[in-house]
Amino acid sequence: MTIKENLEHVRRNIAASASKAGKNPKDIILVMATKTVETERIREAIHAGGHIIGENKVQEALKKYEVLKGEGAEWHFIGHLQTNKVKDVLKFADMIHSVDRLSLVEKLDQRLQQEGRSLDILVQVNTSHEESKYGVAPEEAIPLIKQTAKYDTLKILGLMTIGLFTKDEVKIRKCFKVLKEIHDTLIKEAIDRVQMKYLSMGMSGDYQIAIEEGANMVRIGTAIFGARNTPDAYYWPSEKTDADRG
Ligand SMILES: *Cc1c(COP(=O)(O)O)cnc(C)c1O
């Protein structure tokens, strides 16, 4: 299967799940997760109609951005963000999905103030409670968002999560329900400067479940580009260091 065929297949599945969830397929945004994918294959995907790129590592993303910036794609950062990479991530990112702690918020704000601009962000929540995954704990999500809302360089547009890696659909669904619940609570609380426009959840293995549970932004890699050679442990370290926590 070509990238184009894979993209079409994914889009058909998205449309089917959207209909099932009573949503317009056009309202589901596809972010192509492009970690480890070479630039020419990403270009192929852009030409096949994928217009949002999601990258996990700042240096890898910057290299690809330099080559592909003329293609007019939108660039999202979806990986764990270390505070010492803030300056570089701002060179390419139109949106960051993985804001998960106040130290990072402060750093982003500092840099954005220097640049005199604002940035679209999502807050990442660790709904699976796996130690190996980043994200703020569900019970700490709303307090973090209230704090973050005080920084007017940051436009909070929604939430992101990674579902539990399991074949147990009930457990996966539960992660997405937790995120949707926080999203709904935030809408009710109507916090100044907090918009709940995007619910970024769902990957190759679980995007249809995610859409059924309310996702309107899915991040898909393998189903478009095929299996990766680099183990995901490289992108999702199993041990968090203090430096990572920033
Ligand atoms: C790799 C990755 C994805 C996509 O994963 P696939 O299973 O290949 O679709 C989505 N979100 C994040 C944060 C990722 O790192």
XYZ file of C-alpha atoms and ligand atoms in Angstrom:
261
model
C 0.000 0.000 0.000
C 1.203 3.485 -0.827
C 1.132 6.377 1.618
C -1.722 7.843 -0.391
C -3.736 4.628 -0.148
C -3.046 4.378 3.569
C -4.156 7.955 4.076
C -7.361 7.288 2.181
C -7.993 4.188 4.243
C -7.435 6.103 7.487
C -9.720 8.895 6.329
C -12.481 6.418 5.511
C -12.184 4.911 8.990
C -12.223 8.366 10.542
C -15.363 9.211 8.586
C -17.071 5.982 9.667
C -16.264 6.571 13.333
C -17.283 10.213 13.102
C -20.679 9.232 11.695
C -21.049 6.671 14.453
C -20.316 9.391 17.010
C -22.798 11.724 15.323
C -20.065 14.045 14.108
C -19.173 15.568 10.793
C -16.053 13.744 9.472
C -14.735 17.150 8.430
C -14.516 18.121 12.084
C -11.955 15.422 12.866
C -8.422 16.709 12.382
C -5.721 14.290 11.290
C -2.212 14.870 12.590
C 0.330 12.662 10.822
C 2.765 11.324 13.440
C 6.020 11.407 11.509
C 8.715 10.379 14.008
C 11.439 8.322 12.256
C 9.813 8.957 8.853
C 12.242 10.371 6.275
C 11.494 13.793 4.816
C 10.744 12.562 1.306
C 8.060 10.215 2.590
C 6.601 13.037 4.663
C 6.568 15.184 1.536
C 4.725 12.389 -0.258
C 2.136 12.351 2.529
C 1.709 16.135 2.340
C 1.189 15.881 -1.412
C -1.382 13.162 -0.771
C -3.368 15.633 1.309
C -2.035 15.322 4.863
C -1.437 18.857 6.017
C -0.508 18.561 9.691
C 2.779 17.038 10.809
C 3.281 15.860 14.386
C 6.865 15.381 15.563
C 8.227 14.043 18.873
C 11.837 15.160 19.091
C 12.878 18.769 18.703
C 16.148 18.201 16.853
C 14.671 15.621 14.488
C 11.737 17.929 13.798
C 13.941 20.962 13.147
C 15.991 19.072 10.561
C 12.848 17.971 8.740
C 11.311 21.418 9.029
C 14.317 22.980 7.318
C 13.740 20.690 4.332
C 9.949 20.798 4.246
C 8.973 24.269 5.416
C 8.142 25.329 1.861
C 5.382 22.722 1.660
C 2.974 24.837 3.685
C 2.171 22.147 6.255
C 1.234 22.901 9.843
C 3.733 21.605 12.430
C 2.655 20.207 15.773
C 4.954 19.078 18.541
C 3.513 15.968 20.192
C 6.464 14.533 22.158
C 7.820 15.150 25.611
C 9.280 18.640 25.771
C 12.326 19.379 27.882
C 12.578 22.944 29.116
C 16.006 23.367 27.521
C 14.457 22.718 24.088
C 11.873 25.500 24.306
C 13.805 27.952 22.172
C 14.240 25.392 19.392
C 10.700 24.045 19.453
C 9.440 27.595 18.889
C 11.376 27.715 15.626
C 8.883 25.395 13.968
C 5.897 24.494 16.126
C 2.462 25.931 15.366
C 1.016 23.979 18.266
C 2.373 22.013 21.220
C 0.253 19.072 22.431
C 2.414 18.130 25.374
C 2.368 20.933 27.937
C 2.265 19.084 31.254
C 3.942 21.091 34.014
C 4.242 24.611 35.320
C 8.025 24.826 34.879
C 7.492 24.277 31.149
C 4.684 26.834 31.053
C 6.964 29.416 32.667
C 9.772 28.695 30.237
C 7.490 28.907 27.209
C 6.010 32.157 28.465
C 9.442 33.656 29.039
C 10.583 32.857 25.539
C 7.313 33.878 23.870
C 7.442 37.208 25.661
C 10.911 37.776 24.244
C 9.582 36.935 20.790
C 6.497 39.069 21.359
C 3.964 36.470 20.359
C 1.627 33.758 21.570
C 1.365 30.015 20.973
C -1.437 27.462 20.692
C -1.110 24.671 23.234
C -2.857 21.572 24.505
C -2.350 20.188 27.988
C -1.251 16.540 28.079
C -2.935 14.371 30.685
C -1.619 10.973 31.765
C -4.921 9.110 31.736
C -3.336 5.655 31.774
C -1.403 6.336 34.998
C 1.605 4.652 33.414
C 4.810 5.927 34.944
C 6.463 5.717 31.512
C 4.086 8.216 29.971
C 4.304 11.920 30.426
C 1.414 14.196 31.173
C -0.140 15.766 34.226
C -2.159 13.442 36.484
C -5.909 13.713 35.801
C -6.627 15.194 39.231
C -3.945 17.832 38.726
C -5.022 18.793 35.208
C -7.554 21.482 36.076
C -5.329 23.183 38.685
C -2.484 23.238 36.117
C -4.785 24.689 33.473
C -5.980 27.405 35.856
C -2.364 28.348 36.522
C -1.454 28.228 32.832
C -4.399 30.456 31.910
C -2.669 33.307 33.738
C 0.043 33.421 31.075
C -1.397 35.316 28.165
C 1.313 34.168 25.738
C -0.245 30.703 25.863
C -3.544 29.952 24.164
C -4.991 26.842 25.763
C -7.055 25.159 23.075
C -7.687 21.718 24.524
C -6.318 18.483 25.920
C -4.181 15.584 24.738
C -3.657 12.044 25.974
C -2.078 8.747 24.967
C -4.339 5.772 25.660
C -3.147 2.698 27.507
C -1.274 0.214 25.302
C -3.361 -2.881 25.673
C -5.687 -5.053 23.648
C -8.337 -4.504 26.296
C -10.714 -2.078 24.629
C -12.518 -1.313 27.878
C -9.293 -0.039 29.446
C -8.403 2.032 26.382
C -11.872 3.522 26.283
C -11.584 4.416 29.964
C -8.522 6.602 29.291
C -10.429 8.520 26.637
C -13.451 8.881 28.890
C -11.238 10.377 31.610
C -9.951 13.004 29.165
C -13.443 13.776 27.852
C -14.680 14.218 31.407
C -11.942 16.754 32.212
C -12.770 18.499 28.924
C -16.478 18.669 29.832
C -15.727 19.931 33.342
C -13.523 22.667 31.899
C -16.290 23.736 29.545
C -18.670 24.013 32.497
C -16.141 25.954 34.561
C -15.686 28.414 31.692
C -12.261 29.581 32.853
C -11.159 32.848 31.352
C -8.835 32.294 28.366
C -9.335 28.528 28.325
C -10.928 27.107 25.184
C -11.798 23.458 24.807
C -11.693 23.280 21.054
C -9.521 20.197 20.589
C -9.466 16.767 22.156
C -6.276 15.171 20.817
C -6.524 11.435 21.410
C -6.237 8.296 19.331
C -3.312 6.685 17.481
C -3.107 3.931 14.827
C -4.343 1.239 17.187
C -7.157 3.122 18.851
C -8.264 6.180 16.882
C -11.674 4.763 16.069
C -12.378 4.199 19.754
C -11.042 7.681 20.509
C -13.361 9.311 17.978
C -16.315 7.411 19.412
C -15.324 8.846 22.803
C -15.149 12.408 21.552
C -11.731 12.948 19.943
C -11.635 15.577 17.227
C -7.884 15.397 16.668
C -6.141 12.062 16.071
C -2.395 11.467 15.768
C -1.606 8.653 13.368
C 1.782 7.281 12.297
C 2.007 3.540 11.660
C -1.296 3.278 9.779
C -0.015 5.856 7.286
C 3.718 5.183 7.087
C 4.054 1.560 8.207
C 5.904 0.137 11.202
C 8.848 2.047 12.664
C 12.331 0.574 13.089
C 13.205 2.657 16.121
C 11.545 1.362 19.264
C 9.081 3.807 20.764
C 11.017 3.592 24.037
C 13.383 6.083 22.407
C 10.525 8.550 22.227
C 8.817 7.597 25.445
C 11.640 6.944 27.899
C 10.785 4.380 30.534
C 12.438 6.371 33.282
C 11.831 10.008 33.917
C 14.801 11.987 35.089
C 14.651 15.227 37.022
C 15.953 17.034 33.969
C 13.002 15.699 31.990
C 10.619 16.959 34.585
C 12.225 20.354 34.094
C 4.081 7.939 17.696
C 2.987 8.725 18.271
C 1.690 8.668 17.757
C 1.290 7.770 16.612
O 1.518 6.433 16.894
P 1.087 5.285 15.871
O 0.741 4.152 16.753
O 2.250 5.030 15.005
O -0.073 5.790 15.101
C 0.727 9.464 18.346
N 1.000 10.264 19.401
C 2.233 10.347 19.917
C 2.463 11.248 21.062
C 3.251 9.575 19.376
O 4.466 9.650 19.919
